[in-house]
Tab-separated table of C-alpha atoms in Angstrom:
chain	number	residue	atom	x	y	z
A	262	UNK	CA	121.649	-62.008	44.508
A	263	UNK	CA	124.271	-63.092	47.737
A	264	UNK	CA	127.780	-61.958	49.017
A	265	UNK	CA	128.829	-57.829	48.426
A	266	UNK	CA	127.757	-56.701	44.220
A	267	UNK	CA	129.099	-54.218	42.417
A	268	UNK	CA	128.061	-51.949	39.543
A	269	UNK	CA	129.262	-51.086	37.114
A	270	UNK	CA	132.541	-53.475	36.572
A	271	UNK	CA	134.287	-50.902	34.681
A	272	UNK	CA	134.311	-47.377	34.263
A	273	UNK	CA	135.691	-45.178	31.505
A	274	UNK	CA	134.784	-41.713	31.896
A	275	UNK	CA	136.467	-38.047	30.940
A	276	UNK	CA	137.724	-35.396	33.519
A	277	UNK	CA	134.015	-33.552	32.520
A	278	UNK	CA	131.440	-36.658	33.631
A	279	UNK	CA	129.834	-37.074	36.754
A	280	UNK	CA	129.207	-41.058	37.721
A	281	UNK	CA	128.318	-42.914	40.246
A	282	UNK	CA	129.371	-46.034	41.376
A	283	UNK	CA	126.800	-48.790	43.141
A	284	UNK	CA	127.572	-51.218	45.915
A	285	UNK	CA	124.879	-53.511	46.978
A	286	UNK	CA	125.686	-56.606	50.247
A	287	UNK	CA	123.017	-59.144	50.765
A	288	UNK	CA	124.733	-60.311	53.959
A	289	UNK	CA	122.320	-58.066	56.803
A	290	UNK	CA	125.633	-56.071	57.349
A	291	UNK	CA	125.691	-52.030	59.159
A	292	UNK	CA	128.850	-51.250	57.556
A	293	UNK	CA	129.942	-51.131	54.293
A	294	UNK	CA	133.396	-49.000	53.198
A	295	UNK	CA	134.961	-47.275	49.890
A	296	UNK	CA	138.971	-48.937	49.068
A	297	UNK	CA	141.076	-47.400	46.372
A	298	UNK	CA	143.642	-50.227	45.770
A	299	UNK	CA	145.609	-48.462	42.211
A	300	UNK	CA	148.932	-50.586	40.843
A	301	UNK	CA	151.235	-51.131	43.638
A	302	UNK	CA	150.728	-49.680	45.944
A	303	UNK	CA	148.246	-51.658	49.430
A	304	UNK	CA	144.476	-50.935	49.568
A	305	UNK	CA	143.473	-47.117	50.874
A	306	UNK	CA	140.131	-46.954	52.923
A	307	UNK	CA	138.054	-44.130	51.908
A	308	UNK	CA	134.617	-43.990	53.676
A	309	UNK	CA	133.212	-45.817	56.259
A	310	UNK	CA	129.591	-46.283	57.424
A	311	UNK	CA	129.025	-47.545	59.733
A	312	UNK	CA	124.387	-48.021	60.453
A	313	UNK	CA	123.985	-44.723	57.469
A	314	UNK	CA	126.620	-42.506	59.677
A	315	UNK	CA	130.225	-41.866	57.848
A	316	UNK	CA	132.544	-43.197	60.754
A	317	UNK	CA	135.616	-41.748	58.605
A	318	UNK	CA	136.983	-39.930	55.845
A	319	UNK	CA	140.363	-40.186	55.007
A	320	UNK	CA	141.497	-37.295	53.576
A	321	UNK	CA	139.704	-38.045	50.332
A	322	UNK	CA	139.503	-35.162	48.165
A	323	UNK	CA	135.824	-33.880	47.403
A	324	UNK	CA	135.022	-34.829	43.887
A	325	UNK	CA	134.536	-38.271	45.264
A	326	UNK	CA	131.467	-37.834	47.224
A	327	UNK	CA	129.374	-41.142	49.524
A	328	UNK	CA	126.234	-41.709	49.933
A	329	UNK	CA	125.026	-44.114	52.159
A	330	UNK	CA	121.005	-43.895	52.064
A	331	UNK	CA	120.369	-47.337	53.443
A	332	UNK	CA	122.884	-50.094	55.497
A	333	UNK	CA	122.905	-52.329	52.848
A	334	UNK	CA	123.509	-49.921	50.129
A	335	UNK	CA	126.906	-47.950	49.351
A	336	UNK	CA	127.522	-45.649	46.833
A	337	UNK	CA	130.734	-42.903	45.258
A	338	UNK	CA	129.668	-40.537	44.100
A	339	UNK	CA	132.815	-38.988	41.385
A	340	UNK	CA	133.221	-35.821	39.815
A	341	UNK	CA	135.849	-33.708	37.371
A	342	UNK	CA	138.327	-36.652	38.766
A	343	UNK	CA	142.016	-36.712	37.202
A	344	UNK	CA	144.049	-39.077	35.280
A	345	UNK	CA	145.281	-40.689	38.992
A	346	UNK	CA	142.572	-41.706	39.962
A	347	UNK	CA	142.177	-44.182	37.871
A	348	UNK	CA	141.922	-47.629	39.868
A	349	UNK	CA	140.275	-49.975	40.992
A	350	UNK	CA	137.083	-49.410	43.365
A	351	UNK	CA	136.501	-52.035	46.005
A	352	UNK	CA	133.441	-51.374	48.270
A	353	UNK	CA	132.902	-54.111	51.332
A	354	UNK	CA	130.742	-54.224	54.272
A	355	UNK	CA	131.060	-56.290	57.702
A	356	UNK	CA	128.844	-56.897	61.022
A	357	UNK	CA	129.157	-53.857	62.521
A	358	UNK	CA	129.833	-53.858	66.684
A	359	UNK	CA	132.455	-56.051	67.976
A	360	UNK	CA	135.739	-54.946	66.478
A	361	UNK	CA	136.591	-59.263	66.450
A	362	UNK	CA	133.524	-59.952	64.730
A	363	UNK	CA	134.579	-57.627	61.875
A	364	UNK	CA	135.352	-59.502	59.026
A	365	UNK	CA	134.622	-57.528	56.255
A	366	UNK	CA	133.008	-58.980	52.724
A	367	UNK	CA	134.689	-57.313	50.203
A	368	UNK	CA	132.794	-56.619	46.020
A	369	UNK	CA	134.341	-57.749	43.527
A	370	UNK	CA	135.253	-54.212	42.410
A	371	UNK	CA	135.125	-51.325	39.852
A	372	UNK	CA	137.828	-50.882	36.760
A	373	UNK	CA	138.046	-46.771	36.329
A	374	UNK	CA	139.830	-45.637	33.786
A	375	UNK	CA	139.441	-41.562	33.931
A	376	UNK	CA	141.045	-40.163	30.102
B	811	UNK	CA	154.915	-43.815	55.599
B	812	UNK	CA	153.429	-47.491	54.597
B	813	UNK	CA	152.466	-48.817	58.229
B	814	UNK	CA	152.037	-53.024	57.162
B	815	UNK	CA	154.574	-54.169	54.743
B	816	UNK	CA	154.748	-57.241	52.003
B	817	UNK	CA	158.290	-56.929	50.980
B	818	UNK	CA	158.227	-59.894	48.341
B	819	UNK	CA	155.571	-58.473	45.245
B	820	UNK	CA	155.999	-62.825	44.298
B	821	UNK	CA	156.466	-66.132	45.049
B	822	UNK	CA	156.457	-69.461	43.755
B	823	UNK	CA	155.994	-72.442	44.850
B	824	UNK	CA	155.481	-76.385	43.408
B	825	UNK	CA	152.287	-77.890	44.603
B	826	UNK	CA	152.092	-79.739	47.661
B	827	UNK	CA	155.236	-78.027	48.993
B	828	UNK	CA	154.987	-75.604	51.589
B	829	UNK	CA	153.847	-71.902	51.148
B	830	UNK	CA	155.526	-68.895	53.155
B	831	UNK	CA	154.057	-65.177	52.498
B	832	UNK	CA	155.434	-62.791	54.752
B	833	UNK	CA	153.954	-59.733	56.493
B	834	UNK	CA	156.429	-56.435	59.024
B	835	UNK	CA	154.604	-54.350	60.427
B	836	UNK	CA	156.009	-50.701	62.453
B	837	UNK	CA	152.401	-50.168	64.374
B	838	UNK	CA	152.667	-51.141	67.845
B	839	UNK	CA	149.154	-50.490	68.576
B	840	UNK	CA	148.306	-53.482	66.382
B	841	UNK	CA	146.966	-56.188	67.628
B	842	UNK	CA	144.449	-57.699	65.095
B	843	UNK	CA	145.486	-59.569	61.753
B	844	UNK	CA	144.081	-60.573	59.253
B	845	UNK	CA	144.892	-62.288	55.075
B	846	UNK	CA	142.894	-61.948	51.968
B	847	UNK	CA	143.558	-63.600	49.332
B	848	UNK	CA	142.418	-62.436	45.739
B	849	UNK	CA	141.927	-63.315	42.592
B	850	UNK	CA	141.607	-61.958	39.147
B	851	UNK	CA	138.552	-59.506	38.911
B	852	UNK	CA	137.060	-61.169	42.062
B	853	UNK	CA	137.118	-58.863	45.297
B	854	UNK	CA	139.889	-60.378	48.063
B	855	UNK	CA	137.787	-62.832	50.539
B	856	UNK	CA	138.287	-62.997	54.028
B	857	UNK	CA	141.155	-66.656	54.618
B	858	UNK	CA	142.889	-66.502	58.194
B	859	UNK	CA	143.016	-64.216	60.968
B	860	UNK	CA	144.849	-63.983	63.779
B	861	UNK	CA	144.814	-61.865	68.246
B	862	UNK	CA	147.487	-59.697	69.286
B	863	UNK	CA	146.792	-62.639	72.500
B	864	UNK	CA	147.888	-65.141	69.736
B	865	UNK	CA	150.899	-65.825	68.499
B	866	UNK	CA	149.474	-68.970	66.348
B	867	UNK	CA	146.266	-69.735	64.415
B	868	UNK	CA	145.284	-72.496	61.942
B	869	UNK	CA	142.465	-73.229	60.095
B	870	UNK	CA	142.975	-76.597	57.740
B	871	UNK	CA	146.499	-75.892	55.308
B	872	UNK	CA	146.129	-72.270	56.670
B	873	UNK	CA	148.287	-71.266	59.343
B	874	UNK	CA	149.264	-68.090	60.954
B	875	UNK	CA	152.589	-67.044	63.204
B	876	UNK	CA	153.137	-63.962	65.071
B	877	UNK	CA	156.023	-62.796	65.985
B	878	UNK	CA	155.343	-59.938	68.307
B	879	UNK	CA	158.865	-58.682	69.229
B	880	UNK	CA	159.361	-58.955	65.782
B	881	UNK	CA	156.149	-57.422	65.085
B	882	UNK	CA	156.421	-59.899	61.750
B	883	UNK	CA	153.990	-62.589	60.878
B	884	UNK	CA	153.411	-64.955	58.088
B	885	UNK	CA	150.950	-67.382	56.708
B	886	UNK	CA	152.108	-70.933	56.003
B	887	UNK	CA	150.120	-72.827	53.365
B	888	UNK	CA	150.857	-76.663	53.465
B	889	UNK	CA	150.869	-78.383	51.071
B	890	UNK	CA	149.977	-76.017	48.896
B	891	UNK	CA	147.253	-76.028	45.392
B	892	UNK	CA	147.660	-74.813	42.284
B	893	UNK	CA	143.798	-73.033	43.197
B	894	UNK	CA	146.384	-71.037	45.948
B	895	UNK	CA	147.685	-69.532	43.149
B	896	UNK	CA	146.770	-65.901	44.266
B	897	UNK	CA	147.343	-62.679	45.277
B	898	UNK	CA	147.427	-62.448	49.310
B	899	UNK	CA	147.324	-59.256	51.189
B	900	UNK	CA	148.062	-59.227	54.445
B	901	UNK	CA	145.898	-56.629	56.947
B	902	UNK	CA	146.451	-55.059	60.821
B	903	UNK	CA	144.259	-53.051	62.887
B	904	UNK	CA	144.870	-51.269	66.205
B	905	UNK	CA	142.306	-50.551	69.356
B	906	UNK	CA	141.984	-46.762	68.241
B	907	UNK	CA	140.837	-47.461	64.846
B	908	UNK	CA	137.632	-49.882	65.112
B	909	UNK	CA	137.050	-50.288	61.575
B	910	UNK	CA	140.143	-49.375	60.188
B	911	UNK	CA	142.087	-52.050	58.575
B	912	UNK	CA	145.818	-50.939	56.709
B	913	UNK	CA	146.486	-53.942	53.928
B	914	UNK	CA	150.462	-55.080	52.828
B	915	UNK	CA	150.861	-54.047	49.143
B	916	UNK	CA	149.549	-58.381	48.247
B	917	UNK	CA	151.735	-61.330	47.806
B	918	UNK	CA	151.444	-63.057	44.089
B	919	UNK	CA	151.487	-66.755	44.973
B	920	UNK	CA	151.851	-68.583	42.395
B	921	UNK	CA	152.018	-72.121	42.610
B	922	UNK	CA	153.172	-74.641	40.233
B	923	UNK	CA	152.076	-77.719	39.061
């Protein structure tokens, strides 16, 4: 595997379900990100982890719970979501450190549908 | 309030001609700008970037121009190729948001053969 991978690619869940999205990066990066992309809206940054420490939580509801066990893996745990949470969830990683080296590499995303 | 705006949701260009994609921003603290390209069913991929100390950066067929006084940047693709058909996002960051990029809504480019 190369780059940034995400599983599953598609997920349909009910509002009472609990599910998790997984992201893995094979680039040796130190920073990882979760973004949400809704139709006709900009990519919205949700969470940032730098060296496994959460450095950004962009006012995300608590029904989204991130976990970063190591620099290569990032999870997004989902619980009692709402239909308006249906979106494309993108994971990204970057080198970390100097800003100008901070090009972000994205995974293919998980298309989430909440019924 | 959207800090990064791409006012054209779509653009069609003939193959071989120039494609110009525009992006406006409101935050004068932004000092680093990027363009990403996204194909369907794939994540965005980095295309080109520019620091606010420059007004132009070129990489092959892709050139980004930055006009700080107008808070405007543009991506020029010349010559355009059918494989360039994708959604293009501009993004910006500021010194206070080290890992935080603010993205625009994207422009869908269609290059006609």
